[in-house]
Amino acid sequence: MEQVTSHVLMIRPAAFGFNAETAENNTFQTKPTDQDARQTADKAIAEFDAFVLTLRSEGVDVTVIEDSSAPLKPDAVFPNNWISFHDNGTLVTYPMYSKLRRLERREDIVDEIVRKFNVTRRDHFEESENDNQFLEGTGSMVLDRVNKIAYACISERTDRDLLLQWCEKMEYSAHTFYAESNGKPIYHTNVMMAIGSKVAVVCLDCIPDLSERVALKESLGRQHEVVEISQDQVISFAGNMLALKNKDGEEIMVMSSSAYNSLNPDQIRTIEKYNRIVSAPINTIENVGGGSARCMIAEIFLQPN
């Protein structure tokens, strides 16, 4: 059982853009006003390609699949919300809040993963969309895979009952709380916290309830050194980082340039005691899409065929 992997899935966007449906509860999105949709999409593709090149140069095995041109899917670059892959051989697909985002679920992507990796079980949760219950993958859940804990900020996109069903199937325990940024609910847990093998990054100031704040810090601190970040750093996507490893087994912490630039020297030193930091500029994807480096990466813990 490992917390990190060297295999990841990323989707190269075909029609990246502003999604008004997700903007209803994603306060991190900004609608572009100074450029047309094509320019925004082109900038996103350039950022994506450079990010993939950075990861591959660091020794990460990146499976890149092209987004299909139709139907239009403005958020296809964020696959970790609709699919996840686990070291017990399970592939899980998830129910999505935005009807536009439900179009991102593609069986040809599933088939490609099954071709490359050993999948022994498939769990479907997407039928819960009919009951307006949503659980958006490793956006909704930040997983401590070694200790089998699913941390989740309950929101419109993270249904508590559905989370408990997931935990029962996957043999995890759930650790839930409520969090907000600038007085509004945080839509995905992974914008405020991240977990590596030995270090955890979290914004405790996002949690209004003191008892929940203390419980989360205590839980994370049992197995990790905890790096606290501020609400301003969350807005810069410092919570949206992801621990991976390269082909040599070295653990790295992947984040955007904006996230890295928001960290102070003490935070950087603590993270780099355990994970070498790798950053890349993805400003267009962050500002328009409301997601950052972690959201762009679906970790693959399956065994290669």
Coordinates of N, CA, C and O in Angstrom, one line a residue, residues 49-174:
D49 N 0.3 21.1 -22.4 CA 1.4 20.4 -23.1 C 2.7 20.6 -22.3 O 3.5 19.7 -22.1
A50 N 2.9 21.9 -21.9 CA 4.1 22.2 -21.1 C 4.1 21.4 -19.8 O 5.2 21.0 -19.3
F51 N 3.0 21.3 -19.1 CA 2.9 20.6 -17.9 C 3.2 19.2 -18.0 O 3.9 18.6 -17.2
V52 N 2.6 18.5 -19.1 CA 2.9 17.1 -19.3 C 4.4 16.9 -19.6 O 5.0 16.0 -19.1
L53 N 5.0 17.8 -20.4 CA 6.4 17.7 -20.6 C 7.2 17.8 -19.3 O 8.2 17.1 -19.1
T54 N 6.8 18.7 -18.4 CA 7.5 18.8 -17.1 C 7.4 17.5 -16.3 O 8.4 17.0 -15.8
L55 N 6.2 16.9 -16.3 CA 6.1 15.7 -15.5 C 6.9 14.6 -16.1 O 7.5 13.8 -15.4
R56 N 6.8 14.4 -17.4 CA 7.6 13.4 -18.1 C 9.1 13.6 -17.9 O 9.8 12.6 -17.7
S57 N 9.6 14.8 -17.9 CA 11.0 15.1 -17.7 C 11.4 14.7 -16.3 O 12.6 14.5 -16.0
E58 N 10.4 14.7 -15.4 CA 10.7 14.3 -14.0 C 10.6 12.8 -13.7 O 10.8 12.4 -12.6
G59 N 10.3 12.1 -14.8 CA 10.2 10.6 -14.6 C 8.8 10.1 -14.2 O 8.7 8.9 -13.7
V60 N 7.8 10.9 -14.5 CA 6.4 10.4 -14.2 C 5.9 9.8 -15.5 O 6.0 10.4 -16.6
D61 N 5.2 8.7 -15.4 CA 4.6 8.0 -16.6 C 3.2 8.6 -16.8 O 2.3 8.4 -16.0
V62 N 3.1 9.4 -17.8 CA 1.8 10.2 -18.1 C 1.1 9.5 -19.3 O 1.7 9.5 -20.4
T63 N -0.1 9.0 -19.1 CA -1.0 8.6 -20.2 C -1.8 9.8 -20.6 O -2.6 10.2 -19.8
V64 N -1.6 10.3 -21.8 CA -2.4 11.4 -22.3 C -3.4 10.9 -23.3 O -3.1 10.2 -24.2
I65 N -4.6 11.3 -23.1 CA -5.7 11.0 -24.0 C -6.3 12.3 -24.5 O -6.6 13.2 -23.7
E66 N -6.5 12.4 -25.8 CA -7.1 13.6 -26.3 C -8.6 13.6 -26.0 O -9.4 12.7 -26.1
D67 N -9.0 14.8 -25.6 CA -10.5 15.1 -25.4 C -11.1 15.0 -26.8 O -10.6 15.4 -27.8
S68 N -12.3 14.4 -26.9 CA -13.1 14.4 -28.1 C -13.6 15.8 -28.4 O -14.0 16.5 -27.5
S69 N -13.7 16.1 -29.7 CA -14.1 17.4 -30.1 C -15.6 17.7 -29.9 O -16.0 18.8 -29.8
A70 N -16.4 16.6 -29.9 CA -17.8 16.8 -29.7 C -18.3 15.6 -28.8 O -17.8 14.5 -29.0
P71 N -19.2 15.9 -27.9 CA -19.7 17.2 -27.6 C -18.7 18.1 -26.8 O -17.7 17.5 -26.3
L72 N -18.9 19.4 -26.8 CA -18.0 20.3 -26.1 C -18.0 20.0 -24.6 O -19.0 20.0 -24.0
K73 N -16.8 19.9 -24.1 CA -16.6 19.6 -22.7 C -15.5 20.6 -22.1 O -14.3 20.3 -22.1
P74 N -16.0 21.7 -21.6 CA -15.0 22.8 -21.2 C -14.1 22.4 -20.0 O -13.0 23.0 -19.9
D75 N -14.5 21.4 -19.2 CA -13.7 21.0 -18.1 C -13.0 19.6 -18.2 O -12.6 19.0 -17.2
A76 N -12.9 19.1 -19.4 CA -12.3 17.8 -19.6 C -10.9 17.7 -19.1 O -10.4 16.5 -18.9
V77 N -10.2 18.8 -19.0 CA -8.8 18.7 -18.5 C -8.7 18.3 -17.0 O -7.6 18.1 -16.5
F78 N -9.9 18.2 -16.3 CA -9.9 17.8 -14.9 C -10.5 16.4 -14.7 O -11.6 16.2 -14.2
P79 N -9.8 15.3 -15.1 CA -10.4 14.0 -15.1 C -10.6 13.3 -13.8 O -11.3 12.4 -13.6
N80 N -9.8 13.9 -12.7 CA -9.9 13.2 -11.4 C -11.2 13.3 -10.8 O -11.5 12.6 -9.8
N81 N -12.1 14.1 -11.3 CA -13.5 14.2 -10.7 C -14.4 13.1 -11.2 O -15.4 12.8 -10.5
W82 N -14.2 12.5 -12.3 CA -15.1 11.5 -12.8 C -14.6 10.1 -12.8 O -15.3 9.1 -13.0
I83 N -13.3 9.9 -12.5 CA -12.7 8.6 -12.5 C -11.6 8.5 -11.5 O -10.8 9.4 -11.3
S84 N -11.4 7.3 -10.9 CA -10.3 7.0 -10.0 C -9.9 5.6 -10.2 O -10.7 4.7 -10.5
F85 N -8.6 5.3 -9.8 CA -8.0 4.0 -10.0 C -7.3 3.6 -8.7 O -6.5 4.4 -8.2
H86 N -7.5 2.4 -8.3 CA -7.0 2.0 -6.9 C -6.2 0.7 -6.9 O -6.3 -0.1 -7.8
D87 N -5.3 0.6 -5.9 CA -4.4 -0.5 -5.9 C -5.0 -1.9 -5.7 O -4.3 -2.9 -5.8
N88 N -6.3 -1.9 -5.3 CA -7.0 -3.2 -5.2 C -7.6 -3.7 -6.6 O -8.3 -4.6 -6.6
G89 N -7.2 -3.0 -7.6 CA -7.7 -3.3 -9.0 C -9.0 -2.7 -9.4 O -9.5 -3.0 -10.4
T90 N -9.5 -1.7 -8.5 CA -10.8 -1.1 -8.8 C -10.7 0.1 -9.6 O -9.8 1.0 -9.3
L91 N -11.6 0.3 -10.5 CA -11.8 1.5 -11.3 C -13.2 2.0 -10.9 O -14.2 1.3 -11.0
V92 N -13.3 3.3 -10.5 CA -14.5 3.9 -10.0 C -14.9 5.1 -10.9 O -14.0 5.9 -11.3
T93 N -16.2 5.2 -11.3 CA -16.7 6.3 -12.0 C -17.7 7.0 -11.1 O -18.5 6.3 -10.4
Y94 N -17.8 8.4 -11.3 CA -18.5 9.2 -10.2 C -19.7 10.0 -10.8 O -19.6 10.4 -12.0
P95 N -20.6 10.4 -10.0 CA -21.7 11.3 -10.3 C -21.2 12.8 -10.2 O -20.6 13.2 -9.3
M96 N -21.6 13.6 -11.3 CA -21.1 14.9 -11.4 C -22.2 15.9 -11.2 O -23.3 15.8 -11.8
Y97 N -21.9 17.0 -10.6 CA -22.9 18.1 -10.3 C -23.3 18.7 -11.6 O -24.5 19.0 -11.9
S98 N -22.4 19.1 -12.5 CA -22.7 19.8 -13.7 C -23.1 18.8 -14.8 O -22.4 17.9 -15.1
K99 N -24.2 19.1 -15.5 CA -24.6 18.2 -16.6 C -23.6 18.2 -17.7 O -23.4 17.2 -18.4
L100 N -23.0 19.4 -17.9 CA -21.9 19.4 -18.9 C -20.8 18.5 -18.6 O -20.2 17.9 -19.5
R101 N -20.4 18.4 -17.3 CA -19.3 17.6 -16.9 C -19.6 16.1 -17.0 O -18.7 15.3 -17.1
R102 N -20.9 15.7 -17.0 CA -21.2 14.3 -17.1 C -20.8 13.8 -18.5 O -20.6 12.6 -18.6
L103 N -20.7 14.7 -19.4 CA -20.2 14.2 -20.8 C -18.8 13.8 -20.8 O -18.4 13.2 -21.8
E104 N -18.0 14.1 -19.8 CA -16.6 13.8 -19.7 C -16.4 12.3 -19.5 O -15.3 11.7 -19.9
R105 N -17.4 11.6 -19.0 CA -17.3 10.1 -18.8 C -17.3 9.4 -20.1 O -18.3 9.4 -20.8
R106 N -16.2 8.8 -20.5 CA -16.1 8.2 -21.8 C -15.6 6.8 -21.6 O -14.5 6.5 -21.0
E107 N -16.3 5.8 -22.2 CA -16.0 4.4 -22.1 C -14.7 4.1 -22.9 O -14.0 3.1 -22.5
D108 N -14.4 4.9 -23.9 CA -13.2 4.6 -24.6 C -11.9 4.9 -23.8 O -10.9 4.3 -23.9
I109 N -12.1 5.9 -22.8 CA -11.0 6.2 -21.9 C -10.8 5.0 -20.9 O -9.7 4.5 -20.7
V110 N -12.0 4.5 -20.5 CA -11.9 3.3 -19.6 C -11.3 2.2 -20.3 O -10.4 1.5 -19.8
D111 N -11.6 1.9 -21.6 CA -11.1 0.8 -22.3 C -9.6 1.0 -22.5 O -8.8 0.0 -22.4
E112 N -9.1 2.2 -22.7 CA -7.7 2.4 -22.8 C -6.9 2.1 -21.6 O -5.8 1.5 -21.6
I113 N -7.5 2.5 -20.4 CA -6.9 2.2 -19.1 C -6.9 0.7 -18.9 O -5.9 0.1 -18.5
V114 N -8.0 0.0 -19.2 CA -8.0 -1.5 -19.1 C -7.0 -2.2 -20.0 O -6.5 -3.2 -19.6
R115 N -6.7 -1.6 -21.1 CA -5.8 -2.2 -22.0 C -4.3 -2.1 -21.4 O -3.5 -3.0 -21.5
K116 N -4.1 -1.0 -20.7 CA -2.7 -0.7 -20.2 C -2.5 -1.3 -18.8 O -1.4 -1.6 -18.4
F117 N -3.6 -1.4 -18.0 CA -3.5 -1.7 -16.6 C -4.4 -2.8 -16.3 O -5.4 -3.1 -16.9
N118 N -4.2 -3.5 -15.1 CA -5.0 -4.6 -14.7 C -6.1 -4.1 -13.8 O -6.0 -3.8 -12.7
V119 N -7.3 -4.1 -14.4 CA -8.6 -3.7 -13.7 C -9.3 -5.0 -13.4 O -9.7 -5.8 -14.3
T120 N -9.6 -5.2 -12.1 CA -10.4 -6.4 -11.7 C -11.8 -6.1 -11.2 O -12.6 -7.0 -11.1
R121 N -12.1 -4.8 -11.0 CA -13.4 -4.5 -10.5 C -13.8 -3.1 -11.0 O -12.9 -2.2 -11.2
R122 N -15.1 -2.9 -11.3 CA -15.6 -1.6 -11.7 C -16.8 -1.2 -10.8 O -17.7 -1.9 -10.7
D123 N -16.7 -0.1 -10.2 CA -17.7 0.4 -9.4 C -18.3 1.7 -10.0 O -17.6 2.6 -10.4
H124 N -19.7 1.7 -10.1 CA -20.4 2.8 -10.7 C -21.2 3.5 -9.6 O -22.0 3.0 -8.9
F125 N -21.0 4.8 -9.6 CA -21.7 5.7 -8.7 C -22.6 6.7 -9.4 O -23.3 7.4 -8.8
E126 N -22.4 6.7 -10.8 CA -23.0 7.8 -11.5 C -24.6 7.8 -11.5 O -25.2 8.8 -11.8
E127 N -25.1 6.7 -11.2 CA -26.6 6.6 -11.2 C -27.2 7.5 -10.1 O -28.4 7.9 -10.1
S128 N -26.4 7.9 -9.1 CA -26.8 8.8 -8.1 C -27.2 10.2 -8.5 O -27.8 11.0 -7.8
E129 N -26.8 10.5 -9.8 CA -27.2 11.8 -10.4 C -28.7 11.9 -10.4 O -29.2 13.0 -10.4
N130 N -29.4 10.8 -10.6 CA -30.8 10.8 -10.7 C -31.5 11.3 -9.4 O -32.6 11.7 -9.4
D131 N -30.7 11.1 -8.3 CA -31.2 11.6 -7.0 C -30.6 12.8 -6.5 O -30.7 13.2 -5.3
N132 N -29.9 13.5 -7.4 CA -29.2 14.8 -7.1 C -28.2 14.6 -6.0 O -28.0 15.4 -5.1
Q133 N -27.5 13.4 -6.0 CA -26.4 13.1 -5.1 C -25.1 13.1 -5.9 O -25.0 12.4 -6.9
F134 N -24.1 13.8 -5.4 CA -22.9 13.9 -6.1 C -21.6 13.6 -5.3 O -21.6 13.9 -4.1
L135 N -20.7 13.0 -5.9 CA -19.4 12.7 -5.2 C -18.3 12.7 -6.4 O -18.2 11.8 -7.2
E136 N -17.6 13.8 -6.4 CA -16.7 14.1 -7.6 C -15.3 13.6 -7.3 O -14.3 14.4 -7.3
G137 N -15.2 12.3 -7.2 CA -13.9 11.6 -7.2 C -12.9 12.2 -6.2 O -13.2 12.5 -5.0
T138 N -11.6 12.3 -6.6 CA -10.6 12.8 -5.7 C -10.5 14.3 -5.7 O -9.5 14.9 -5.2
G139 N -11.6 14.9 -6.2 CA -11.8 16.3 -5.9 C -12.6 16.4 -4.6 O -12.3 17.1 -3.6
S140 N -13.7 15.6 -4.5 CA -14.5 15.6 -3.3 C -13.7 14.9 -2.1 O -14.0 15.3 -0.9
M141 N -12.9 13.9 -2.4 CA -12.2 13.2 -1.4 C -10.7 13.3 -1.5 O -10.1 13.2 -2.6
V142 N -10.0 13.7 -0.4 CA -8.5 13.6 -0.4 C -8.2 12.4 0.4 O -8.5 12.2 1.6
L143 N -7.5 11.4 -0.2 CA -7.4 10.1 0.3 C -6.0 9.9 1.0 O -5.0 10.1 0.4
D144 N -6.1 9.4 2.2 CA -4.9 8.9 2.9 C -5.0 7.4 2.6 O -5.7 6.6 3.3
R145 N -4.3 7.0 1.5 CA -4.4 5.6 1.0 C -3.8 4.6 1.9 O -4.3 3.5 2.0
V146 N -2.7 5.0 2.6 CA -2.1 4.0 3.5 C -2.9 3.7 4.8 O -3.1 2.6 5.2
N147 N -3.5 4.8 5.3 CA -4.3 4.6 6.6 C -5.8 4.5 6.3 O -6.6 4.4 7.2
K148 N -6.1 4.4 5.0 CA -7.5 4.2 4.5 C -8.5 5.2 5.1 O -9.5 4.8 5.7
I149 N -8.2 6.5 5.0 CA -9.1 7.5 5.5 C -9.4 8.4 4.3 O -8.5 8.8 3.5
A150 N -10.7 8.7 4.1 CA -11.2 9.6 3.0 C -11.6 10.9 3.7 O -12.6 10.9 4.4
Y151 N -10.8 11.9 3.5 CA -11.1 13.2 4.1 C -12.0 14.0 3.1 O -11.8 14.0 1.9
A152 N -13.1 14.6 3.6 CA -14.1 15.2 2.7 C -14.8 16.4 3.3 O -15.3 16.3 4.5
C153 N -14.7 17.5 2.6 CA -15.5 18.7 2.9 C -16.9 18.5 2.3 O -17.0 18.5 1.1
I154 N -17.9 18.5 3.1 CA -19.2 18.2 2.6 C -19.7 19.5 1.9 O -19.6 20.6 2.5
S155 N -20.3 19.3 0.7 CA -20.7 20.4 -0.1 C -21.8 19.9 -1.1 O -22.2 18.8 -1.0
E156 N -22.2 20.8 -1.9 CA -23.2 20.4 -3.0 C -22.6 19.3 -3.8 O -23.4 18.5 -4.4
R157 N -21.3 19.3 -4.0 CA -20.7 18.3 -4.8 C -20.2 17.1 -4.1 O -19.6 16.1 -4.7
T158 N -20.3 17.1 -2.8 CA -19.8 16.0 -1.9 C -20.9 15.5 -1.0 O -21.0 16.1 0.1
D159 N -21.7 14.6 -1.3 CA -22.8 14.1 -0.5 C -22.3 13.1 0.6 O -21.6 12.2 0.3
R160 N -22.7 13.4 1.8 CA -22.2 12.6 2.9 C -22.6 11.1 2.8 O -21.8 10.2 3.0
D161 N -23.9 10.8 2.4 CA -24.4 9.5 2.3 C -23.6 8.7 1.2 O -23.2 7.5 1.4
L162 N -23.4 9.4 0.1 CA -22.7 8.8 -1.0 C -21.2 8.5 -0.6 O -20.6 7.5 -1.0
L163 N -20.6 9.4 0.1 CA -19.3 9.2 0.6 C -19.2 8.0 1.5 O -18.3 7.2 1.4
L164 N -20.2 7.8 2.4 CA -20.2 6.6 3.3 C -20.3 5.4 2.5 O -19.7 4.3 2.8
Q165 N -21.1 5.4 1.4 CA -21.3 4.2 0.6 C -19.9 3.9 -0.1 O -19.5 2.7 -0.2
W166 N -19.3 4.9 -0.6 CA -17.9 4.7 -1.2 C -17.0 4.1 -0.2 O -16.2 3.1 -0.5
C167 N -17.0 4.6 1.0 CA -16.0 4.1 2.0 C -16.3 2.7 2.4 O -15.4 1.9 2.6
E168 N -17.6 2.3 2.4 CA -17.9 0.9 2.7 C -17.4 0.0 1.6 O -16.8 -1.1 1.9
K169 N -17.6 0.4 0.4 CA -17.1 -0.4 -0.7 C -15.6 -0.5 -0.8 O -15.1 -1.6 -1.1
M170 N -14.9 0.6 -0.5 CA -13.5 0.6 -0.6 C -12.7 0.3 0.7 O -11.5 0.4 0.8
E171 N -13.5 0.1 1.8 CA -13.0 -0.2 3.1 C -12.1 0.9 3.6 O -11.0 0.7 4.1
Y172 N -12.7 2.1 3.5 CA -12.1 3.3 4.1 C -12.9 3.8 5.3 O -14.1 3.4 5.4
S173 N -12.4 4.6 6.1 CA -13.2 5.4 7.1 C -13.3 6.8 6.6 O -12.4 7.3 5.9
A174 N -14.4 7.5 6.9 CA -14.7 8.8 6.4 C -14.4 9.8 7.5 O -14.7 9.6 8.7

